[in-house]
PDB file of C-alpha atoms in Angstrom:
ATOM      1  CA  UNK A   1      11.057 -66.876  20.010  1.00  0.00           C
ATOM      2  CA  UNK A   2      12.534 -65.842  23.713  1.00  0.00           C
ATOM      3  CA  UNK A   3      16.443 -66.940  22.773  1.00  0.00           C
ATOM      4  CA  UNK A   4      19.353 -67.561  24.583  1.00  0.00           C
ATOM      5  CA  UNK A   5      23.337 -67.426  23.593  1.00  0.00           C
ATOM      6  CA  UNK A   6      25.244 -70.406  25.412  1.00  0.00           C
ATOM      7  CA  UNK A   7      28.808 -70.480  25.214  1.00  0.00           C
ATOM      8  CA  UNK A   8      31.622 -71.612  27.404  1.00  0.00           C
ATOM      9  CA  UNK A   9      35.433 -72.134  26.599  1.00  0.00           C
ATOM     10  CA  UNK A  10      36.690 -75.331  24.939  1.00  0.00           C
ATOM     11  CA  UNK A  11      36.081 -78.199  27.214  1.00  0.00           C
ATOM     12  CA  UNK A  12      33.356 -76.079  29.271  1.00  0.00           C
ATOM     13  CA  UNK A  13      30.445 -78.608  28.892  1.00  0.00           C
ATOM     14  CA  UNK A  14      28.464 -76.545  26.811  1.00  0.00           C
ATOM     15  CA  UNK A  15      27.219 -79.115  24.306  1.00  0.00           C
ATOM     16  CA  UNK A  16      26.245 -81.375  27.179  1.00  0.00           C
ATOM     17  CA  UNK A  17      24.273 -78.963  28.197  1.00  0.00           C
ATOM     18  CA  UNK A  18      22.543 -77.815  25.248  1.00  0.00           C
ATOM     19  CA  UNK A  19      21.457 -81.831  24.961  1.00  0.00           C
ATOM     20  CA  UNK A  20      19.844 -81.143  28.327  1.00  0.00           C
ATOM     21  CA  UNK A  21      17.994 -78.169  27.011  1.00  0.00           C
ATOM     22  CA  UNK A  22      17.103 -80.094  24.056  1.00  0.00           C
ATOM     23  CA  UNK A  23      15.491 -82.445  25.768  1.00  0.00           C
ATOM     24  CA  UNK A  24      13.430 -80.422  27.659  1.00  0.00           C
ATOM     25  CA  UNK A  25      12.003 -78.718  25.039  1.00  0.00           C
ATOM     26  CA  UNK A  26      14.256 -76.410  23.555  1.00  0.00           C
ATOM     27  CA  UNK A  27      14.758 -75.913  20.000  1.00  0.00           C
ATOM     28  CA  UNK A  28      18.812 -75.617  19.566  1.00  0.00           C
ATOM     29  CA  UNK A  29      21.159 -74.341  17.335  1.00  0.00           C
ATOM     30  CA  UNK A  30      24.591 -75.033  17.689  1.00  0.00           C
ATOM     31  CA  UNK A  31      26.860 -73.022  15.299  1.00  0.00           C
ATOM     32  CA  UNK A  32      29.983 -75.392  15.736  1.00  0.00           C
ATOM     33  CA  UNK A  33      27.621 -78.511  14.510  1.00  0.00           C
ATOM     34  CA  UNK A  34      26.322 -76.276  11.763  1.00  0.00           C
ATOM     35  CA  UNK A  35      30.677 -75.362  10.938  1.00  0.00           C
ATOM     36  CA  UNK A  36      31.600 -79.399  11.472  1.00  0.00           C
ATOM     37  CA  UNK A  37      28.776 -79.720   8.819  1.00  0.00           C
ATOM     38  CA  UNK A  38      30.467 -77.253   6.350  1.00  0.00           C
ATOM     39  CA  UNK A  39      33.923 -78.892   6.512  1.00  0.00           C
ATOM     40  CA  UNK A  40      32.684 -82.522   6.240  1.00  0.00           C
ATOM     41  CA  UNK A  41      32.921 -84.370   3.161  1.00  0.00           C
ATOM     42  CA  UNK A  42      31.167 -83.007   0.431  1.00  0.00           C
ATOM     43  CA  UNK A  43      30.534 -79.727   3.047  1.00  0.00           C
ATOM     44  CA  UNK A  44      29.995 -76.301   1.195  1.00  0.00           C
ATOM     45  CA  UNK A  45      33.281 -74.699   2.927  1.00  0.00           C
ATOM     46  CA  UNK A  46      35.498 -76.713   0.959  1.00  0.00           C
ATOM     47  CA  UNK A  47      35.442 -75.372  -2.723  1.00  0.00           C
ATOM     48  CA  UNK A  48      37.130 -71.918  -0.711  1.00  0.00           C
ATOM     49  CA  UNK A  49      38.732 -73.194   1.533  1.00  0.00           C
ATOM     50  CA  UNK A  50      40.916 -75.624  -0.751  1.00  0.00           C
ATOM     51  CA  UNK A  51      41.177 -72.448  -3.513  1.00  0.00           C
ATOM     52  CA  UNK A  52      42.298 -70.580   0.169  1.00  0.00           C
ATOM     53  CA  UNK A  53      45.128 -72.803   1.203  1.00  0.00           C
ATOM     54  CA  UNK A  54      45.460 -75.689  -1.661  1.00  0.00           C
ATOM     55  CA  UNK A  55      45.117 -79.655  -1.301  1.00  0.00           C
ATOM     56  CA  UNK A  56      47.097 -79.656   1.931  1.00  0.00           C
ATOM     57  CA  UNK A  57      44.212 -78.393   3.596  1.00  0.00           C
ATOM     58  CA  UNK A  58      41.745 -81.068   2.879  1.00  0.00           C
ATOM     59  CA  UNK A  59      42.031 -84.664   4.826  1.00  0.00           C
ATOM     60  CA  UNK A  60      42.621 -88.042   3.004  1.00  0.00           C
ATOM     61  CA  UNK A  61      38.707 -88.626   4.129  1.00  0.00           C
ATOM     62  CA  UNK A  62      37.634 -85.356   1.763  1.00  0.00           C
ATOM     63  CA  UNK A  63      36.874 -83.645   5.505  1.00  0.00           C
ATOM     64  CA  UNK A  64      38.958 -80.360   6.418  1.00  0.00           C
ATOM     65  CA  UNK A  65      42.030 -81.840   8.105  1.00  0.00           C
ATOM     66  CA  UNK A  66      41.584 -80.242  11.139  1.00  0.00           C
ATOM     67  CA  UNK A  67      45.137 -80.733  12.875  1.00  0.00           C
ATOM     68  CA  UNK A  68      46.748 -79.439   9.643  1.00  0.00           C
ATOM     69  CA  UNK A  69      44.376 -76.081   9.682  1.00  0.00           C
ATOM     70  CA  UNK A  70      44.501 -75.426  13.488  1.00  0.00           C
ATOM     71  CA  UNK A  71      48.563 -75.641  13.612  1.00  0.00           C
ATOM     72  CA  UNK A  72      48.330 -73.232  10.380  1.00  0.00           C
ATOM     73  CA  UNK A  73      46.182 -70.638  12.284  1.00  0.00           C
ATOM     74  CA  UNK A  74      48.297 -70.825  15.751  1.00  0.00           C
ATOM     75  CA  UNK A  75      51.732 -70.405  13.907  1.00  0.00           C
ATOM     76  CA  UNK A  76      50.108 -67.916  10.960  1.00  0.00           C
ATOM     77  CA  UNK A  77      47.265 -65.277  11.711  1.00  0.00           C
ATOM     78  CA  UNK A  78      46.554 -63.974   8.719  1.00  0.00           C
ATOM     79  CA  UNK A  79      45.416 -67.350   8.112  1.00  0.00           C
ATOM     80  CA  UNK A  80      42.785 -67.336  10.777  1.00  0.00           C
ATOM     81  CA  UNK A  81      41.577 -63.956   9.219  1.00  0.00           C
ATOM     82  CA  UNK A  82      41.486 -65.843   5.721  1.00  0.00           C
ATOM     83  CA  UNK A  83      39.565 -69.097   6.933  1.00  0.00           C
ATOM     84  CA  UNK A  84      37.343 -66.958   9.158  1.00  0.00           C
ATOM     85  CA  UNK A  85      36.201 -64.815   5.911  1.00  0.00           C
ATOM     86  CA  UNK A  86      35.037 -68.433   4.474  1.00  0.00           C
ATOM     87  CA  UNK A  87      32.903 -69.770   7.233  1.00  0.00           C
ATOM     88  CA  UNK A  88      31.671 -67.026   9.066  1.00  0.00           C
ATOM     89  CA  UNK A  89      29.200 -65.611   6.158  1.00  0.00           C
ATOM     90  CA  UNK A  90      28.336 -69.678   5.676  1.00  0.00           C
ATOM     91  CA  UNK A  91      27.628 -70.272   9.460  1.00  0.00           C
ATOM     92  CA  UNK A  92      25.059 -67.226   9.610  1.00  0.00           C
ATOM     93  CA  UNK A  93      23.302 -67.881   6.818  1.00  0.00           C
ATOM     94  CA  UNK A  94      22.839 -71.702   7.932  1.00  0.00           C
ATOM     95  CA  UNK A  95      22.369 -70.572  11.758  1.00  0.00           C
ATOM     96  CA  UNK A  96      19.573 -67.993  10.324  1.00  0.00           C
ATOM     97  CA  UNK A  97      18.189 -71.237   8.105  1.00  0.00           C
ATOM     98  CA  UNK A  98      17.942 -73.294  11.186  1.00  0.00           C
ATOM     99  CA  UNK A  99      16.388 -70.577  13.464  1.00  0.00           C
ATOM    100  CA  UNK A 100      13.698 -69.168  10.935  1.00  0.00           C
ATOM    101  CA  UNK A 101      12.173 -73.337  11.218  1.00  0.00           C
ATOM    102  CA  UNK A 102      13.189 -73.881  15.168  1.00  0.00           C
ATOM    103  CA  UNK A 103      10.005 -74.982  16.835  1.00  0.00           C
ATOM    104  CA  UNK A 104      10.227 -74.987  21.011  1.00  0.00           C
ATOM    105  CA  UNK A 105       9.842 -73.678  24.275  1.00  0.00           C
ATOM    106  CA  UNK A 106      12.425 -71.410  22.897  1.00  0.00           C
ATOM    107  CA  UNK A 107      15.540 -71.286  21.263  1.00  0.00           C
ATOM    108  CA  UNK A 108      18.776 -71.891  22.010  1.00  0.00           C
ATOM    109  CA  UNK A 109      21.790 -70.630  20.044  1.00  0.00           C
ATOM    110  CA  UNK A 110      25.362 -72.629  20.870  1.00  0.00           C
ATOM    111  CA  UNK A 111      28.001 -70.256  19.569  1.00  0.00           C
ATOM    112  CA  UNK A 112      31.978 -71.012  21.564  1.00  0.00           C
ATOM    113  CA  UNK A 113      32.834 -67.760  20.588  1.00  0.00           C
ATOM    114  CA  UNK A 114      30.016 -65.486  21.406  1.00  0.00           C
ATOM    115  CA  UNK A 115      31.458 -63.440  23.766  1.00  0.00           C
ATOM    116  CA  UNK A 116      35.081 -63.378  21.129  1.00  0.00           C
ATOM    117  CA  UNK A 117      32.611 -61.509  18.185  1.00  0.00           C
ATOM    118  CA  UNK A 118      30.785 -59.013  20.216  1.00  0.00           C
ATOM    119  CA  UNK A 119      28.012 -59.809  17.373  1.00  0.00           C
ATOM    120  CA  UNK A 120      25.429 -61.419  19.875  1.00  0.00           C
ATOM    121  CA  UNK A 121      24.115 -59.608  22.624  1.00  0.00           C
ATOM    122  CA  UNK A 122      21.864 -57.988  20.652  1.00  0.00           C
ATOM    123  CA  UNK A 123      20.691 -60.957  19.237  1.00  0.00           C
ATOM    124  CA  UNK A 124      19.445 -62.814  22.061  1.00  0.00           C
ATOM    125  CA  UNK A 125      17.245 -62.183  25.591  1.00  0.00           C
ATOM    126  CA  UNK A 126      20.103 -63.995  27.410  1.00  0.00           C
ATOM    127  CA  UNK A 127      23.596 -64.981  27.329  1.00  0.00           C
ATOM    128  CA  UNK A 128      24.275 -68.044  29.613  1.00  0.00           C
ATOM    129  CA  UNK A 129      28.013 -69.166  29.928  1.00  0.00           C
ATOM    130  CA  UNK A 130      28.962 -72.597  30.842  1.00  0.00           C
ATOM    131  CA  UNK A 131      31.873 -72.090  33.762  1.00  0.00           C
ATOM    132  CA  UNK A 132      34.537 -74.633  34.856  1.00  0.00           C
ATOM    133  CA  UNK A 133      38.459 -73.991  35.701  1.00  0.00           C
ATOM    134  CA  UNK A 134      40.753 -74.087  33.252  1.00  0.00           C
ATOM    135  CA  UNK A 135      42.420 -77.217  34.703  1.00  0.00           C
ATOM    136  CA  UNK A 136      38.793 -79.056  34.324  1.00  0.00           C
ATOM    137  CA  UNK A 137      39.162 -77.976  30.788  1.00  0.00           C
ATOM    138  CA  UNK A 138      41.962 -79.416  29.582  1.00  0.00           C
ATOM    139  CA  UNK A 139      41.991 -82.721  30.927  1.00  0.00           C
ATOM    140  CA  UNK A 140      38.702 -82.881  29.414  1.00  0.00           C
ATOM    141  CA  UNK A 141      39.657 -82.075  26.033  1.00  0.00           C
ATOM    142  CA  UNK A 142      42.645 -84.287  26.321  1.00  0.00           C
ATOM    143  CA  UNK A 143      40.306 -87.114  27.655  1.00  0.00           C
ATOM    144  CA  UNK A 144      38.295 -87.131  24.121  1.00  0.00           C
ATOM    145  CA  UNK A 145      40.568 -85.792  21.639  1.00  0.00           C
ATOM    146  CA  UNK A 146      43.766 -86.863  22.654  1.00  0.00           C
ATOM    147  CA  UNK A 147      45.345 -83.336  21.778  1.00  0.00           C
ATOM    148  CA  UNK A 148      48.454 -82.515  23.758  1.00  0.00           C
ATOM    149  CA  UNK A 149      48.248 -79.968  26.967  1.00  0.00           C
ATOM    150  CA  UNK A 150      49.885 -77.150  25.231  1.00  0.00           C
ATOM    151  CA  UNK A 151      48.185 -77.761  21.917  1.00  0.00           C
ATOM    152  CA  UNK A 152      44.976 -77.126  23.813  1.00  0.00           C
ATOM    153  CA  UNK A 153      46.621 -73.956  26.545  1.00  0.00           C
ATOM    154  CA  UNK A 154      46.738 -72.203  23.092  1.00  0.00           C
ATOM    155  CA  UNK A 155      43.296 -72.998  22.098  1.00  0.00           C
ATOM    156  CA  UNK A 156      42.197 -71.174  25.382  1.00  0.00           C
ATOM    157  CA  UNK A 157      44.689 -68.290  25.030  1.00  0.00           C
ATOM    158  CA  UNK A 158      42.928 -67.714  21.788  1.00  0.00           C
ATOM    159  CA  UNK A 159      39.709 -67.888  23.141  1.00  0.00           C
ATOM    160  CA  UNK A 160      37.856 -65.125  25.869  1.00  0.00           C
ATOM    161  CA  UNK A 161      39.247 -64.789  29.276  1.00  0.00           C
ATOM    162  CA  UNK A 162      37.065 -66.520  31.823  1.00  0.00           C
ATOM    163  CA  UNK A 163      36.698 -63.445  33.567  1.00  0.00           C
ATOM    164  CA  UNK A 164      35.613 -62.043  30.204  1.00  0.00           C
ATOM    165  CA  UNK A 165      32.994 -64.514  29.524  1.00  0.00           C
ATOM    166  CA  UNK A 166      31.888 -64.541  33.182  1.00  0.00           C
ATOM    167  CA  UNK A 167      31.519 -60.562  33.128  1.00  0.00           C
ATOM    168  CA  UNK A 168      29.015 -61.210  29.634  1.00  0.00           C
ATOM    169  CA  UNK A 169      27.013 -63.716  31.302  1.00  0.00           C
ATOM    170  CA  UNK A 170      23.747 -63.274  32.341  1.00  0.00           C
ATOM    171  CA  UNK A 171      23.529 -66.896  33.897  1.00  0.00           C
ATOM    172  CA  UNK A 172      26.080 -68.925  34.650  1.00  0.00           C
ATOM    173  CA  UNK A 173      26.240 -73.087  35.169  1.00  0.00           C
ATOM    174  CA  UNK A 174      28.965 -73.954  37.105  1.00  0.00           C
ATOM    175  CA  UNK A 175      30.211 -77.329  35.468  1.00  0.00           C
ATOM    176  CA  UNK A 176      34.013 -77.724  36.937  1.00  0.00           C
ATOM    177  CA  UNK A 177      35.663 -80.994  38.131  1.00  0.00           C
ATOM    178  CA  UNK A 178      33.713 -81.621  41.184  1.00  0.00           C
ATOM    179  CA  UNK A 179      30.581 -80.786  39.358  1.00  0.00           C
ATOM    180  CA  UNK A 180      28.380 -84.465  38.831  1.00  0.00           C
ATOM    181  CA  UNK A 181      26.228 -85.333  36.069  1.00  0.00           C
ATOM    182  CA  UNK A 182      23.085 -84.873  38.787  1.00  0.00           C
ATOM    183  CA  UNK A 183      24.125 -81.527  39.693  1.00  0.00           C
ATOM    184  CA  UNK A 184      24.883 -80.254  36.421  1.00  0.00           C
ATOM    185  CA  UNK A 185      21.461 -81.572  35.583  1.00  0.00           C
ATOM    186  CA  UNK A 186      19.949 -79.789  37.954  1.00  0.00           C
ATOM    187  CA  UNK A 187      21.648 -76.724  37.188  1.00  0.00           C
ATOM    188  CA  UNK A 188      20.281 -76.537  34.190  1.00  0.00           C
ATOM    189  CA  UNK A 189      17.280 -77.361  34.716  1.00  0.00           C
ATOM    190  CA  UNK A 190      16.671 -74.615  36.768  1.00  0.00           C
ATOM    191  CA  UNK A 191      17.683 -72.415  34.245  1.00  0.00           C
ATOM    192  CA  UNK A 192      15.414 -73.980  31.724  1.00  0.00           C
ATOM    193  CA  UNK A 193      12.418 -73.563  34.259  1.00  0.00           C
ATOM    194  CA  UNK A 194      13.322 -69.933  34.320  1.00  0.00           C
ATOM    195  CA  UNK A 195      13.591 -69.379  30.864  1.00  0.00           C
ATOM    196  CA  UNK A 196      10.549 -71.129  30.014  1.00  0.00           C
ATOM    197  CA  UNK A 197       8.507 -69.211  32.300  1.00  0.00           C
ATOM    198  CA  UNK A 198      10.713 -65.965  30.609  1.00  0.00           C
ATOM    199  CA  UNK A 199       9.461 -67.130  26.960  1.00  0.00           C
ATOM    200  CA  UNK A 200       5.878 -67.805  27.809  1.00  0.00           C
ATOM    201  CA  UNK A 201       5.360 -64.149  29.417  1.00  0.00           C
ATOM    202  CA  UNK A 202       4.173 -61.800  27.684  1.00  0.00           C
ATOM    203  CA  UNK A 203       6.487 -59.455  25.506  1.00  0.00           C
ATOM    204  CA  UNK A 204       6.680 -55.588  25.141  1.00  0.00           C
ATOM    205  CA  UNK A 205       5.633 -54.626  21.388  1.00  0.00           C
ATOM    206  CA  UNK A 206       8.344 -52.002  20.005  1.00  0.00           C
ATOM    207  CA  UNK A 207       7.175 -48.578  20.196  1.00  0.00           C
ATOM    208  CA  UNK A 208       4.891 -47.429  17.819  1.00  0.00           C
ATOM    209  CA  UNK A 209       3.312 -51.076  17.599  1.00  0.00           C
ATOM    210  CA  UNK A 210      -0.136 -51.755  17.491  1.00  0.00           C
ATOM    211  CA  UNK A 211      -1.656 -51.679  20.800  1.00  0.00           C
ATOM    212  CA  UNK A 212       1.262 -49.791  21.967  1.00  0.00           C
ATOM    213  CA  UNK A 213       1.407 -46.234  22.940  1.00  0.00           C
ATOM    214  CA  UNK A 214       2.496 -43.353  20.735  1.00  0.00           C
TER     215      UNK A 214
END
């Protein structure tokens, strides 16, 4: 399948977006879904990551306690190193689960830190970032998670540059604070048009393919 990386910092809009894709058609896979999944009660992260960093780690609802994990990381980095060595080999081989059954126009992987592992642009056709200004950003993340300014300032510093991200991209949807539901909308569904018309064209066969010369 003709596939896309979408990714955006925290706050960005991404997953809104990737619902608009989805409903056009797209078959997505979004890699921070497929890590909430692994850290949710009864999630297949937890055995390690409790043997990792002990009971503390683990939420009175049996769930990763998130707040306790991401102050851990921030203040520690060895830790990050330690909790990335758990998920990272369980998100691929659930993101490869997911993609080897994806049925669509084409597919869509969601990944927040595909630009950060320099693992994915030879993995997909595209990489489309999701772009707004960092002051969009964190009143949006305060508006649904209630997380304090500089609690979420050092989730950015941790994450890409914009300029980074912007300098990866091979689309970009603008989604900052003037940005309306229409336009973003419309945004993307331009981008969708495109890429469907990308996926249903017909692709060059490797060299040495049948059909294809020597």
């Amino acid at each position: 399948m003709y596939k896309i990386g979408l990714t955006g910092g925290i706050g960005s809009g991404k997953t809104r977006v990737a619902d608009m894709l989805a409903e056009w058609g797209a078959a997505v896979v979004d890699t921070d879904a497929i890590a909430h999944a692994l850290t949710a009660p009864g999630g297949a992260a937890l055995p390690a990551i409790r043997e990792a960093f002990g009971d503390a780690a683990i939420g009175a609802d049996g769930a990763l306690d998130r707040a306790w994990m991401r102050d851990l990381v921030f203040r520690e980095p060895d830790a990050r190193a330690r909790l990335e060595a758990i998920m990272h080999p369980l998100i691929g081989a659930d993101t490869r689960r997911a993609a080897a059954v994806a049925t669509g126009a084409y597919l869509v992987f969601v990944v927040p830190l595909l630009v950060e592992s320099g693992r994915w642009r030879d993995r997909v056709d595209r990489i489309c970032v999701v772009d707004c200004d960092p002051a969009t950003q964190v009143a949006r993340v305060q508006s649904r998670s209630g997380l304090t300014e500089p609690a979420i300032r050092r989730i950015m510093a941790a994450q890409a540059a914009r300029a980074t991200r912007l300098a990866a991209a091979d689309d970009v949807i603008v989604n900052d604070g003037a940005t309306t539901v229409e336009q973003l909308r419309a945004r993307a569904k331009a981008l969708h048009d495109q890429w469907r018309r990308l996926a249903a064209a017909p692709r060059n066969p490797p060299p040495g393919a049948a059909g294809s010369p020597e």
